[in-house]
CSV table of C-alpha atoms in Angstrom, one decimal:
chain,number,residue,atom,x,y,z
A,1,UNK,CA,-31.1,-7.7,19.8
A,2,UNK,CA,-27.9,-6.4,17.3
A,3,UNK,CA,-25.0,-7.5,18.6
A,4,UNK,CA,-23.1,-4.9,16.4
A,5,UNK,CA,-22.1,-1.4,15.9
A,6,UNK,CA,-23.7,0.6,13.0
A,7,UNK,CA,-21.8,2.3,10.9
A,8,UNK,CA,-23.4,6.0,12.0
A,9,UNK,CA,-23.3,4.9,15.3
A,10,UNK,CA,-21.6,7.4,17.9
A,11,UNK,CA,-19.6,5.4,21.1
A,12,UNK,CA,-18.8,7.4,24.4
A,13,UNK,CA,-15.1,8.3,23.9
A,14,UNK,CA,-13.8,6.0,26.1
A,15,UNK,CA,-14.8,3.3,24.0
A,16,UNK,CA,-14.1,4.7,20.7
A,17,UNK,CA,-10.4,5.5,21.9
A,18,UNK,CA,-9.0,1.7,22.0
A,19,UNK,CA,-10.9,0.8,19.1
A,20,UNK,CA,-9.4,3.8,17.1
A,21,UNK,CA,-6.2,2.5,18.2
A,22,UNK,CA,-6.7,-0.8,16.7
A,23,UNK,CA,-7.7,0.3,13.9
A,24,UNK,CA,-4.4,2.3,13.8
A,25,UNK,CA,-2.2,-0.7,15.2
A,26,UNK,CA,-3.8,-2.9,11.9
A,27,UNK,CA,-2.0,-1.0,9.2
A,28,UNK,CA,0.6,1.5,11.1
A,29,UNK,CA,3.2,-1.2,10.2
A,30,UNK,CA,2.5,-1.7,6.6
A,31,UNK,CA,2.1,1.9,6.0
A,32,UNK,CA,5.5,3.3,7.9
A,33,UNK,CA,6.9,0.4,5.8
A,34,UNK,CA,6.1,2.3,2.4
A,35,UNK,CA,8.0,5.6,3.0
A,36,UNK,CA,11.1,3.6,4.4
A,37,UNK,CA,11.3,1.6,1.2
A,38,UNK,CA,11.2,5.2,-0.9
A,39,UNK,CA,13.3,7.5,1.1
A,40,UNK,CA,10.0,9.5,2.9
A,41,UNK,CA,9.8,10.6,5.9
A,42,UNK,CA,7.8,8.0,7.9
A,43,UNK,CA,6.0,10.5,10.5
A,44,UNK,CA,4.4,12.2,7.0
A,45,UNK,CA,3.2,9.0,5.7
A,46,UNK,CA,1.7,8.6,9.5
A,47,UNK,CA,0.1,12.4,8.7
A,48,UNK,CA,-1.3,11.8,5.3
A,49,UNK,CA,-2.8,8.4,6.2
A,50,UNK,CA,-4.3,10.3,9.1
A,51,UNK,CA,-5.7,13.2,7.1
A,52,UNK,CA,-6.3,11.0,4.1
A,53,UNK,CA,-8.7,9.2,6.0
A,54,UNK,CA,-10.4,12.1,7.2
A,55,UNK,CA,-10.6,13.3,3.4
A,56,UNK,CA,-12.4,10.0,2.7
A,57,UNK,CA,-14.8,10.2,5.5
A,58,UNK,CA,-16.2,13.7,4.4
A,59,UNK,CA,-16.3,12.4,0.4
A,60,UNK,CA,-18.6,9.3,1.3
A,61,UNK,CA,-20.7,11.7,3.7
A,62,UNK,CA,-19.3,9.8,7.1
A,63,UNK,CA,-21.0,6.2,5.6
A,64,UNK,CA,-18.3,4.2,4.9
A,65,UNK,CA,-16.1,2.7,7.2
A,66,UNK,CA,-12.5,2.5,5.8
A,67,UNK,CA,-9.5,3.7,6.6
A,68,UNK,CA,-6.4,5.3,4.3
A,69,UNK,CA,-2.9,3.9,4.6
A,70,UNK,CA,-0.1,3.9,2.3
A,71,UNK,CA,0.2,1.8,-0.9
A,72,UNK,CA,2.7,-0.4,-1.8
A,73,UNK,CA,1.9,-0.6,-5.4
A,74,UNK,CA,4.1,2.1,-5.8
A,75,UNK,CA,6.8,1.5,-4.3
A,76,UNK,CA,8.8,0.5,-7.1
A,77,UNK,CA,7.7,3.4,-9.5
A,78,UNK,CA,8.6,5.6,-6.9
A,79,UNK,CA,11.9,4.7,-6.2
A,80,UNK,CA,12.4,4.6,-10.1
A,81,UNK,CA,11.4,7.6,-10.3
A,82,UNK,CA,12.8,9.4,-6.7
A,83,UNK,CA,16.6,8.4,-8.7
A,84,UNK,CA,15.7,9.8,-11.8
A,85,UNK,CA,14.1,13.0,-11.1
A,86,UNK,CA,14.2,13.9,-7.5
A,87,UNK,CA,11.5,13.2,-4.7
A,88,UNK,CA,10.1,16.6,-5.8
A,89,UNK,CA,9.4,15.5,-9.4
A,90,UNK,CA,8.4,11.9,-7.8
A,91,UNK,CA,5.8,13.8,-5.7
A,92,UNK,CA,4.1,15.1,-9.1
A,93,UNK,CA,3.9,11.4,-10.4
A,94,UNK,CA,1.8,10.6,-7.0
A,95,UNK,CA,-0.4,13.6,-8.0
A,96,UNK,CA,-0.9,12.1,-11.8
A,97,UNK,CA,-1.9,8.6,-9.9
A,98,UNK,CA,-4.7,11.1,-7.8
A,99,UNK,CA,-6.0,12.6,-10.5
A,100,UNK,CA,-6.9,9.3,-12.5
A,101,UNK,CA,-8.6,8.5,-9.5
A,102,UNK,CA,-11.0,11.3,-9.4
A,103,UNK,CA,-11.3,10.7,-13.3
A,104,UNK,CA,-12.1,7.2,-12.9
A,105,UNK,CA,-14.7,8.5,-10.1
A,106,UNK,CA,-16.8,11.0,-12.5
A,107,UNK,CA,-16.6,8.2,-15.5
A,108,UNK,CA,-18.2,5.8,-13.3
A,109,UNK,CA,-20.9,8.0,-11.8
A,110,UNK,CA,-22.1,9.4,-15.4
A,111,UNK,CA,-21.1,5.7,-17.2
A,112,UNK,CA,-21.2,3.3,-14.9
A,113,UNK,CA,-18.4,0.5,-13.7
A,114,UNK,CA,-19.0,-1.8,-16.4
A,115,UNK,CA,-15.8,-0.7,-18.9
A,116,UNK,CA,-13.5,-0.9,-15.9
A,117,UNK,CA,-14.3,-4.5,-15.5
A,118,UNK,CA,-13.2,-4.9,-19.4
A,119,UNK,CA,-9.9,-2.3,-19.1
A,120,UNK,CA,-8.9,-4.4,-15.8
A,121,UNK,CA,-10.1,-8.4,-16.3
A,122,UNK,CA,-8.6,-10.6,-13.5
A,123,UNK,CA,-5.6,-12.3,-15.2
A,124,UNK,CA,-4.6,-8.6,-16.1
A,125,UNK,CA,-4.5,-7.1,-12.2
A,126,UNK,CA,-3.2,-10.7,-10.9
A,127,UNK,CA,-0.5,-10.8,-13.5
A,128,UNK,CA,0.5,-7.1,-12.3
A,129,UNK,CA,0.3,-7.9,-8.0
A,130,UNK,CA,2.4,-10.6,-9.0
A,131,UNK,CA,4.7,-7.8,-11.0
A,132,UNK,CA,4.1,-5.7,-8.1
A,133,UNK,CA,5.2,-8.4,-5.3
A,134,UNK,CA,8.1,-9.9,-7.2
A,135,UNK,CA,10.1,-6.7,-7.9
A,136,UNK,CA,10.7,-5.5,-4.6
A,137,UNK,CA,12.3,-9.2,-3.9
A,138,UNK,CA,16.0,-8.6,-4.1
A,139,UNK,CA,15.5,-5.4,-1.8
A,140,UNK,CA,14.0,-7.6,1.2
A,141,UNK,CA,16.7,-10.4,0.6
A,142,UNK,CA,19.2,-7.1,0.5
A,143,UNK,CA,18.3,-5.8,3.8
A,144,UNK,CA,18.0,-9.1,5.1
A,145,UNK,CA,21.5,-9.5,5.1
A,146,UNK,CA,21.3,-12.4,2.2
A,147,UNK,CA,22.7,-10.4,-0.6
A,148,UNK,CA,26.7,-10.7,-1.3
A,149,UNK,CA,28.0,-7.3,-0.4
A,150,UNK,CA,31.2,-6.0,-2.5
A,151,UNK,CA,34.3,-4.6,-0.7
A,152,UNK,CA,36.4,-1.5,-1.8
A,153,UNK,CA,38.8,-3.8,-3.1
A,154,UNK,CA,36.4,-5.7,-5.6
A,155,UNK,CA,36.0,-8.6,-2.8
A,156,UNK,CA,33.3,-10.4,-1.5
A,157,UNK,CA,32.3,-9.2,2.7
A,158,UNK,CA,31.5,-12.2,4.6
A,159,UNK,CA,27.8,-13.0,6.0
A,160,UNK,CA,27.2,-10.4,9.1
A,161,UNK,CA,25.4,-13.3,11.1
A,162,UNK,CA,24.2,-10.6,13.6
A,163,UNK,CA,22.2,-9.1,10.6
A,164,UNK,CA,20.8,-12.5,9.6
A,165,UNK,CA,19.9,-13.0,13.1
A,166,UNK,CA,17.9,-10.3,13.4
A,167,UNK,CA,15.8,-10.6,10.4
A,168,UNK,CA,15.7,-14.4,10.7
A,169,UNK,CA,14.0,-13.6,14.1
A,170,UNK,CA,11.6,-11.2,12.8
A,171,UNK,CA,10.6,-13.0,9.7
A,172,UNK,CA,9.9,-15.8,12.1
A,173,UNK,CA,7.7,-14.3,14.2
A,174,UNK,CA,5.8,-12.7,11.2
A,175,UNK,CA,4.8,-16.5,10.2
A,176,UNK,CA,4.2,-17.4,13.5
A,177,UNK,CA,2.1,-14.4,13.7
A,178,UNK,CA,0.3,-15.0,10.6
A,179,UNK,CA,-0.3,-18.6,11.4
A,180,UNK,CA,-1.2,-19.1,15.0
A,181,UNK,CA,-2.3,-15.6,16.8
A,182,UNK,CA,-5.9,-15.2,17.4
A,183,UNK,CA,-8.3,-12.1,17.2
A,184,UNK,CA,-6.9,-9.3,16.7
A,185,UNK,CA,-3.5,-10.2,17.4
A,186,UNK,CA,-4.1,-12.4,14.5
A,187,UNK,CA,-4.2,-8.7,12.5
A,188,UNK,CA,-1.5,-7.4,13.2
A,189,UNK,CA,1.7,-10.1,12.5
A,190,UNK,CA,3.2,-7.4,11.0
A,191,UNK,CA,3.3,-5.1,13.7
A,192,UNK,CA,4.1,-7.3,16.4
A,193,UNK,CA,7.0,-9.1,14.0
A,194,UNK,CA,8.8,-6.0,13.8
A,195,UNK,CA,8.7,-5.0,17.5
A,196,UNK,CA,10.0,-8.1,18.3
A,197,UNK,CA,12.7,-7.6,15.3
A,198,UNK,CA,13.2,-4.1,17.1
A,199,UNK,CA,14.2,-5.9,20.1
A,200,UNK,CA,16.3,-8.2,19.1
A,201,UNK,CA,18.1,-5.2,17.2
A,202,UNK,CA,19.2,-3.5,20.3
A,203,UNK,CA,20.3,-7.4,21.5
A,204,UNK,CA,22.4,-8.2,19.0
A,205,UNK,CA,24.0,-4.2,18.9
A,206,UNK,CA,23.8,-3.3,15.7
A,207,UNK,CA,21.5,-0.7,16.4
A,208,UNK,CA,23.8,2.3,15.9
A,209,UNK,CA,24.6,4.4,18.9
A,210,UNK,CA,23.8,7.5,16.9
A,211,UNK,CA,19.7,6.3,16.6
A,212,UNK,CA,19.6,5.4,20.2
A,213,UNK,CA,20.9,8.9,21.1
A,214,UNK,CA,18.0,10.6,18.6
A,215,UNK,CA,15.4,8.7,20.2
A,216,UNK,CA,16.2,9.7,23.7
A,217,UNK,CA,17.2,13.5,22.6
A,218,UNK,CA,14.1,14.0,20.3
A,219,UNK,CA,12.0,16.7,20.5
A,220,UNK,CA,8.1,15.9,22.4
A,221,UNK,CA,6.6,18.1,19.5
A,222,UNK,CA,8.2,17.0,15.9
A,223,UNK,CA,6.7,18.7,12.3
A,224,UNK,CA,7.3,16.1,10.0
A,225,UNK,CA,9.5,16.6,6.8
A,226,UNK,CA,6.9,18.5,4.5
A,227,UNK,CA,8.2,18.4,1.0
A,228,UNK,CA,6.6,20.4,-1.6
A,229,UNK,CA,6.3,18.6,-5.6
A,230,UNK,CA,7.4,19.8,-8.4
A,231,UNK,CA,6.1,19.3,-12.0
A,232,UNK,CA,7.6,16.1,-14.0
A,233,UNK,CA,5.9,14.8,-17.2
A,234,UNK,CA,8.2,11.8,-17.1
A,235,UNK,CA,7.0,11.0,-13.4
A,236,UNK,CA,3.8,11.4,-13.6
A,237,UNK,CA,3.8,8.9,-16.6
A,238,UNK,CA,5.9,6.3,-15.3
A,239,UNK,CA,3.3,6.3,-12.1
A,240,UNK,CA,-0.3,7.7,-13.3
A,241,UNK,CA,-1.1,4.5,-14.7
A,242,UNK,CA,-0.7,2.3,-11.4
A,243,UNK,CA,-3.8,4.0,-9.9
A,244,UNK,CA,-5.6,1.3,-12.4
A,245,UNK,CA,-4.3,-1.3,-10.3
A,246,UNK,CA,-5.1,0.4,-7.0
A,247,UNK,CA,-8.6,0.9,-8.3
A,248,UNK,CA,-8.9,-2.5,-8.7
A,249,UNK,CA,-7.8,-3.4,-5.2
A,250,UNK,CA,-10.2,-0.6,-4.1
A,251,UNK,CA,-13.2,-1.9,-5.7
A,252,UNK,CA,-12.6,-5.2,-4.1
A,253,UNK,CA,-12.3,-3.6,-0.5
A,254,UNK,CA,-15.5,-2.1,-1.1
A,255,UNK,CA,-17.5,-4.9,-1.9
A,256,UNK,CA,-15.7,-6.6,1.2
A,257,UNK,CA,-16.6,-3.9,3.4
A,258,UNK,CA,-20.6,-4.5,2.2
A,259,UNK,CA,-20.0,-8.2,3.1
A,260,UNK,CA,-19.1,-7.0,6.7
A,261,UNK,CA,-21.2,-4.7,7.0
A,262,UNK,CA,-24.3,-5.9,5.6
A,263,UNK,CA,-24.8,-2.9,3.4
A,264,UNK,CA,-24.1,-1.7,-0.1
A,265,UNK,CA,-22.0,0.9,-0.1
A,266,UNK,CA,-21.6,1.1,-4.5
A,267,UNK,CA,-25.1,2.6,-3.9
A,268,UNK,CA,-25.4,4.6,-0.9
A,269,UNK,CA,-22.5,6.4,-1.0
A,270,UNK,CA,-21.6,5.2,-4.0
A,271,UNK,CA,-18.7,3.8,-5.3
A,272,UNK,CA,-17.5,7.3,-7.3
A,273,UNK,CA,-17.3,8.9,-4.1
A,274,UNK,CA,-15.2,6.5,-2.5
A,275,UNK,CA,-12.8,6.8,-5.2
A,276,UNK,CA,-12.9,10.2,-4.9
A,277,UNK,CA,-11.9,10.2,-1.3
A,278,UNK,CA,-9.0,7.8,-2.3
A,279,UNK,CA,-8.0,10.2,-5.2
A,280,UNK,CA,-8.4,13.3,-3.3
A,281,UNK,CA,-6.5,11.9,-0.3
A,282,UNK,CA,-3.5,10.4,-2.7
A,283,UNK,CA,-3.0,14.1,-4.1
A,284,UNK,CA,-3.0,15.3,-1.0
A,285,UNK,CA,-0.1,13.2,-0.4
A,286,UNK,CA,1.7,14.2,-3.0
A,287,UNK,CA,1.4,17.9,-2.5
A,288,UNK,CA,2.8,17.5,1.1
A,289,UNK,CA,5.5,15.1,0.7
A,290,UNK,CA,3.8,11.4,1.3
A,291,UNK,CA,3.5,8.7,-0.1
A,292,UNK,CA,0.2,8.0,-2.0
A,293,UNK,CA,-2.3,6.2,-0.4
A,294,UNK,CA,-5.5,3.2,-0.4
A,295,UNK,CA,-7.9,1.4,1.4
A,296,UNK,CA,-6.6,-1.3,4.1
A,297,UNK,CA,-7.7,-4.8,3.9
A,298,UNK,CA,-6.3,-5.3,7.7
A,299,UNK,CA,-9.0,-3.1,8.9
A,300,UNK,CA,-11.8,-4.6,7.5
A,301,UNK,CA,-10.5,-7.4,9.6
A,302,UNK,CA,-10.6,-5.3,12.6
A,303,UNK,CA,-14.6,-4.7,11.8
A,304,UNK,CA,-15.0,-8.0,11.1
A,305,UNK,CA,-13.4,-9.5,14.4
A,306,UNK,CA,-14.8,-6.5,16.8
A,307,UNK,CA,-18.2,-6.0,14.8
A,308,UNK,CA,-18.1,-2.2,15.2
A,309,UNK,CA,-18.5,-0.8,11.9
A,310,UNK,CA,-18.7,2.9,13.4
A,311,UNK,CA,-17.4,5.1,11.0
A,312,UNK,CA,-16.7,8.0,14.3
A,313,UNK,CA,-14.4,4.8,15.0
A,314,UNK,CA,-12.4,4.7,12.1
A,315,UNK,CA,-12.1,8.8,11.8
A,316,UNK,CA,-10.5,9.0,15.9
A,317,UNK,CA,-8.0,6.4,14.1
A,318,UNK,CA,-7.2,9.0,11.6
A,319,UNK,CA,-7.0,11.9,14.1
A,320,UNK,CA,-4.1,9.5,16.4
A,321,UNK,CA,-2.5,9.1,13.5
A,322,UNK,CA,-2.6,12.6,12.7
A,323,UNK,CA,-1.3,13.5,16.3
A,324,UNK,CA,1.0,10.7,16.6
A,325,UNK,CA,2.8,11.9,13.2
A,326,UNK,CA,3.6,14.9,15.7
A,327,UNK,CA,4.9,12.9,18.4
A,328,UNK,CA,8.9,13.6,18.2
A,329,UNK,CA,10.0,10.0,20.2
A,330,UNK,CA,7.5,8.0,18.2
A,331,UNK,CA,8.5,9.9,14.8
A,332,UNK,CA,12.2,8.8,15.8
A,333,UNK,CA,12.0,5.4,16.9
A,334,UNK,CA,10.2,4.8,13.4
A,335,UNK,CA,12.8,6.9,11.6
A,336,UNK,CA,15.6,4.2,12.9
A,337,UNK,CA,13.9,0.7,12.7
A,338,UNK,CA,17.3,-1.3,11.2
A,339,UNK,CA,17.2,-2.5,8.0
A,340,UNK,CA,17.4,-6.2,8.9
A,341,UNK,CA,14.2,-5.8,10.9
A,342,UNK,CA,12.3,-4.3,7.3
A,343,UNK,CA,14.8,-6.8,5.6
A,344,UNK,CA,12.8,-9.7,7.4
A,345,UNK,CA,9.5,-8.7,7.6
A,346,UNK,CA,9.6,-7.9,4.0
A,347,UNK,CA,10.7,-11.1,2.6
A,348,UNK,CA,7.4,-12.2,4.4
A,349,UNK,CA,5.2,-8.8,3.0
A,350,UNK,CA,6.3,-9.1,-0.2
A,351,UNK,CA,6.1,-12.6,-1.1
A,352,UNK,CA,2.1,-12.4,-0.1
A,353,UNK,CA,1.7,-9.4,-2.4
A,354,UNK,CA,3.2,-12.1,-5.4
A,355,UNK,CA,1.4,-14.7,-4.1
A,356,UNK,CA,-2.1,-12.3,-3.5
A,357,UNK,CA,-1.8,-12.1,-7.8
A,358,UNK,CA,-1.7,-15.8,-7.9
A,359,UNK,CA,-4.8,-15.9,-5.2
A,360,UNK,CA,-6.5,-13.3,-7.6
A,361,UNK,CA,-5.5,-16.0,-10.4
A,362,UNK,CA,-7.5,-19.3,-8.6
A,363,UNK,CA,-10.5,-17.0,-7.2
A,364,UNK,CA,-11.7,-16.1,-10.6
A,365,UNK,CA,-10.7,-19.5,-12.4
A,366,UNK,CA,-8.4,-18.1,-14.5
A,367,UNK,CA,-8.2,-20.8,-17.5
A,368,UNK,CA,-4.8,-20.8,-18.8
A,369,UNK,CA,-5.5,-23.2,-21.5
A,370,UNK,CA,-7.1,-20.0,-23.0
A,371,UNK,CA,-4.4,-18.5,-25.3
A,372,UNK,CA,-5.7,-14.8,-24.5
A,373,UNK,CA,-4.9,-15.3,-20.8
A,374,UNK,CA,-1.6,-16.6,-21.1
A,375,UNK,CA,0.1,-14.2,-23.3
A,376,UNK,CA,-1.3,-11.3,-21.4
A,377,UNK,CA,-0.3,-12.7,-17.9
A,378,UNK,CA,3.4,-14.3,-19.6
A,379,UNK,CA,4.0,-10.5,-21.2
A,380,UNK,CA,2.9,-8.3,-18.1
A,381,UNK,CA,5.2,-10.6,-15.8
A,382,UNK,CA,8.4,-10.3,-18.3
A,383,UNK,CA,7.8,-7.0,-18.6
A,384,UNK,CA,7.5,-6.2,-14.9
A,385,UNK,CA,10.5,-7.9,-13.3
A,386,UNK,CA,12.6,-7.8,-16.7
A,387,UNK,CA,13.9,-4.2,-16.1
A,388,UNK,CA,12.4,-3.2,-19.2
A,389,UNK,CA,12.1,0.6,-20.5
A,390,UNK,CA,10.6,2.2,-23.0
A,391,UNK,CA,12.3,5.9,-23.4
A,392,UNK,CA,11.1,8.8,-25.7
A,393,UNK,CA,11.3,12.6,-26.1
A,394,UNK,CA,8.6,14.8,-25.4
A,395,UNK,CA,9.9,18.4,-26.8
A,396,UNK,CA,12.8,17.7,-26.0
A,397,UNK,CA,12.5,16.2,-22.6
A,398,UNK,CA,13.4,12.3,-21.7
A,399,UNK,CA,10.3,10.4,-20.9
A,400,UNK,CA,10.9,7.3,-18.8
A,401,UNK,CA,8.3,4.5,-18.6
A,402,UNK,CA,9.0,1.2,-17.2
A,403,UNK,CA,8.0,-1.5,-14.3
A,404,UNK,CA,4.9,-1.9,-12.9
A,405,UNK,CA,3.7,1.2,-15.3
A,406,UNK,CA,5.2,-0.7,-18.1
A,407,UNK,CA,3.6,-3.7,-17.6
A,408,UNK,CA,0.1,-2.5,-16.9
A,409,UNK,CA,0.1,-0.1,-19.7
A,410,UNK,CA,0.7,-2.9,-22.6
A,411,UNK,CA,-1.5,-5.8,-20.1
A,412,UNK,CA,-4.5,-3.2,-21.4
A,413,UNK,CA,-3.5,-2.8,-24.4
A,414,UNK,CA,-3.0,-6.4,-25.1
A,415,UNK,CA,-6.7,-7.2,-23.2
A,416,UNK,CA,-8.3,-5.1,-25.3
A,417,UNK,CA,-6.9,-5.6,-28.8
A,418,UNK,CA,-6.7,-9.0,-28.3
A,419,UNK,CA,-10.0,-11.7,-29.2
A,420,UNK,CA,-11.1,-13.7,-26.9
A,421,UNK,CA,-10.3,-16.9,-28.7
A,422,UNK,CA,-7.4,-17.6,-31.2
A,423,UNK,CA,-8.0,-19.0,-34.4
A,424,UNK,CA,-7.2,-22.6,-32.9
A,425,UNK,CA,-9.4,-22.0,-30.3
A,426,UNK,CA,-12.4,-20.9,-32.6
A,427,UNK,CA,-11.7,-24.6,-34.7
């Protein structure tokens, strides 16, 4: 006798309800995380990872179990590109990233998934997480309350230790999280870590009076802050060609999700149409106002702990999401989490997304006494975290291209003009 839940498999709704809400509880915390970071309104990212992942559902024909949440891949493109152009012109960049996706999608259904594999080797995507993970450092340590802050008068302020406190506490229960909780508590460190943080924010006061008086005021029924794109070559440049890395981290999710599972979901969907979904639900995004989105590792853990693969499940997780994104208090006490409560658990989230490219790295036995390997990891990394830009003119207009965008763009230039063994090597 199974003792499992099929993915077609319909629950009575009084089942599928708390699981739904697990599945929400696995990745709200990451996900709110993302528009904070970039200036979004956090009840729309709640609203396009609930839609999103309804989008997804209908492209893979209700068969594969995954859930849409937003992507932190972006974040520094996006905040790049938010100064320069406006969040209008940085919502046409999240657009550009969709469209590769559904690209991608038809290439690989009429060609096949074998030239992604040689566009996006291991060292190149590890090299870029690690990119990825490593520029959004400072911000955490910022927010944290670790970063000298400068006076009017060209002086250095002294350490708030109420600030420290506070992030100190929450980064410590995010490790604690990570290292001792059980189950499903064991999935969501995150969430917990910055409830606690939360907490200990209104403890310490430096919660401002101003956010407790919005939370208690707010509205039952709240629209979220709909923001409509508008066309920006230089955006959608600087951030079209991150989607590569997404993809990557897609792909992977997929073939964890047929581990789970016990199916194999590259054939039956197929893997096009769950990039589709992923491409479709990231412009989406971007034509409302969120953030763009991907698949969550966290709730494959869910799946994996609870074995309920149902994807009716996962699609009442998009629909609380959805209605939660409504929700005025909820929209409100997300709006004013304190900084030092992102400050701390960010130090922790960030430093796993680095350290995720190094884990990319030893899974795939990355030899870097192979001369190809090293120069394209030691160039993307330089690249990445350097600050570098390349500017140009496109009739007349200033195109910006730099970061994360940077780096990838000349990792896959450098792993494909590149041969696989120097001259040295070859002797």
């Amino acid at each position: 006798m199974k003792n499992f839940v099929d993915v077609d498999e319909k629950l009575p709704i009084l089942k599928t309800i708390p699981l739904s809400f697990q599945h929400l509880f696995a990745m709200v915390g990451a996900t709110i995380l993302v528009p904070m970071l970039t200036e979004l309104d956090p009840a729309i990212a709640l609203f396009c990872s609930g839609i999103g992942t309804l989008i997804y559902i209908l492209c893979t024909k209700a068969m594969l179990p995954a859930y849409i949440g937003s992507s932190f891949a972006f974040i520094g493109a996006m905040a790049v590109a938010t100064s320069n152009y406006g969040t209008k012109g940085m919502l046409s960049g999240i657009i550009a990233a969709g469209v590769v996706y559904v690209i991608v999608a038809a290439l690989i259904k009429y060609a096949g998934s074998s030239w992604l594999d040689k566009a996006l080797p291991p060292v190149l995507i590890g090299a870029v997480v690690i990119v990825i993970g490593l520029s959004l450092a400072r911000t955490a340590a910022d927010w944290a309350g670790l970063i000298p802050q400068i006076a009017a008068d060209g002086s250095t302020l002294p350490t708030d230790y109420r600030v420290l406190a506070v992030a100190t506490i929450t980064l410590a229960v995010g490790i604690i999280g990570s290292m001792y909780f059980k189950g499903f508590l064991g999935i969501i460190p995150i969430l917990i870590a910055m409830v606690v943080g939360y907490i200990a924010a209104f403890i310490f006061g430096i919660v401002p009076e101003e956010a407790i008086k919005e939370i208690i005021e707010a509205d039952i029924i709240r629209i979220p802050t709909f923001t409509t794109p508008e066309f920006n070559f230089s955006a959608m440049i600087m951030m079209a060609p991150i989607a590569f890395v997404t993809l990557a981290e897609h792909i992977g999710h997929v073939y964890v999700t047929n581990n789970v599972c016990g199916r194999d979901f590259t054939k039956e969907p197929g893997l096009h149409r769950s990039i589709l979904g992923d491409g479709l639900a990231t412009i989406f995004a971007g034509l409302v106002g969120g953030p763009p989105n991907t698949t969550y590792g966290e709730n494959i853990g869910v799946m994996a702990i609870t074995r309920v693969y149902s994807v009716w499940v996962v699609g009442g997780a998009g629909i609380i999401a959805t209605v939660l994104s409504f929700i005025g208090p909820v929209a409100m006490v997300i709006k004013n989490i304190p900084k030092p409560v992102m400050g701390g658990i960010s130090i922790l989230l960030f430093g796993i997304i680095a350290s995720s490219g190094f884990r990319v790295f030893v899974e795939n036995k990355i030899d870097f006494g192979k001369k190809k390997n090293l120069i394209v990891a030691s160039v993307v990394i330089v690249l990445g975290i350097s600050g570098a830009v390349l500017s140009f003119d496109v009739n007349g207009a200033p195109v910006d291209i730099n970061g994360v965008a940077l780096a990838t763009l000349v990792g896959i230039i450098l792993n494909l003009v590149l041969p696989e063994k120097s001259k040295t090597e070859e002797e």
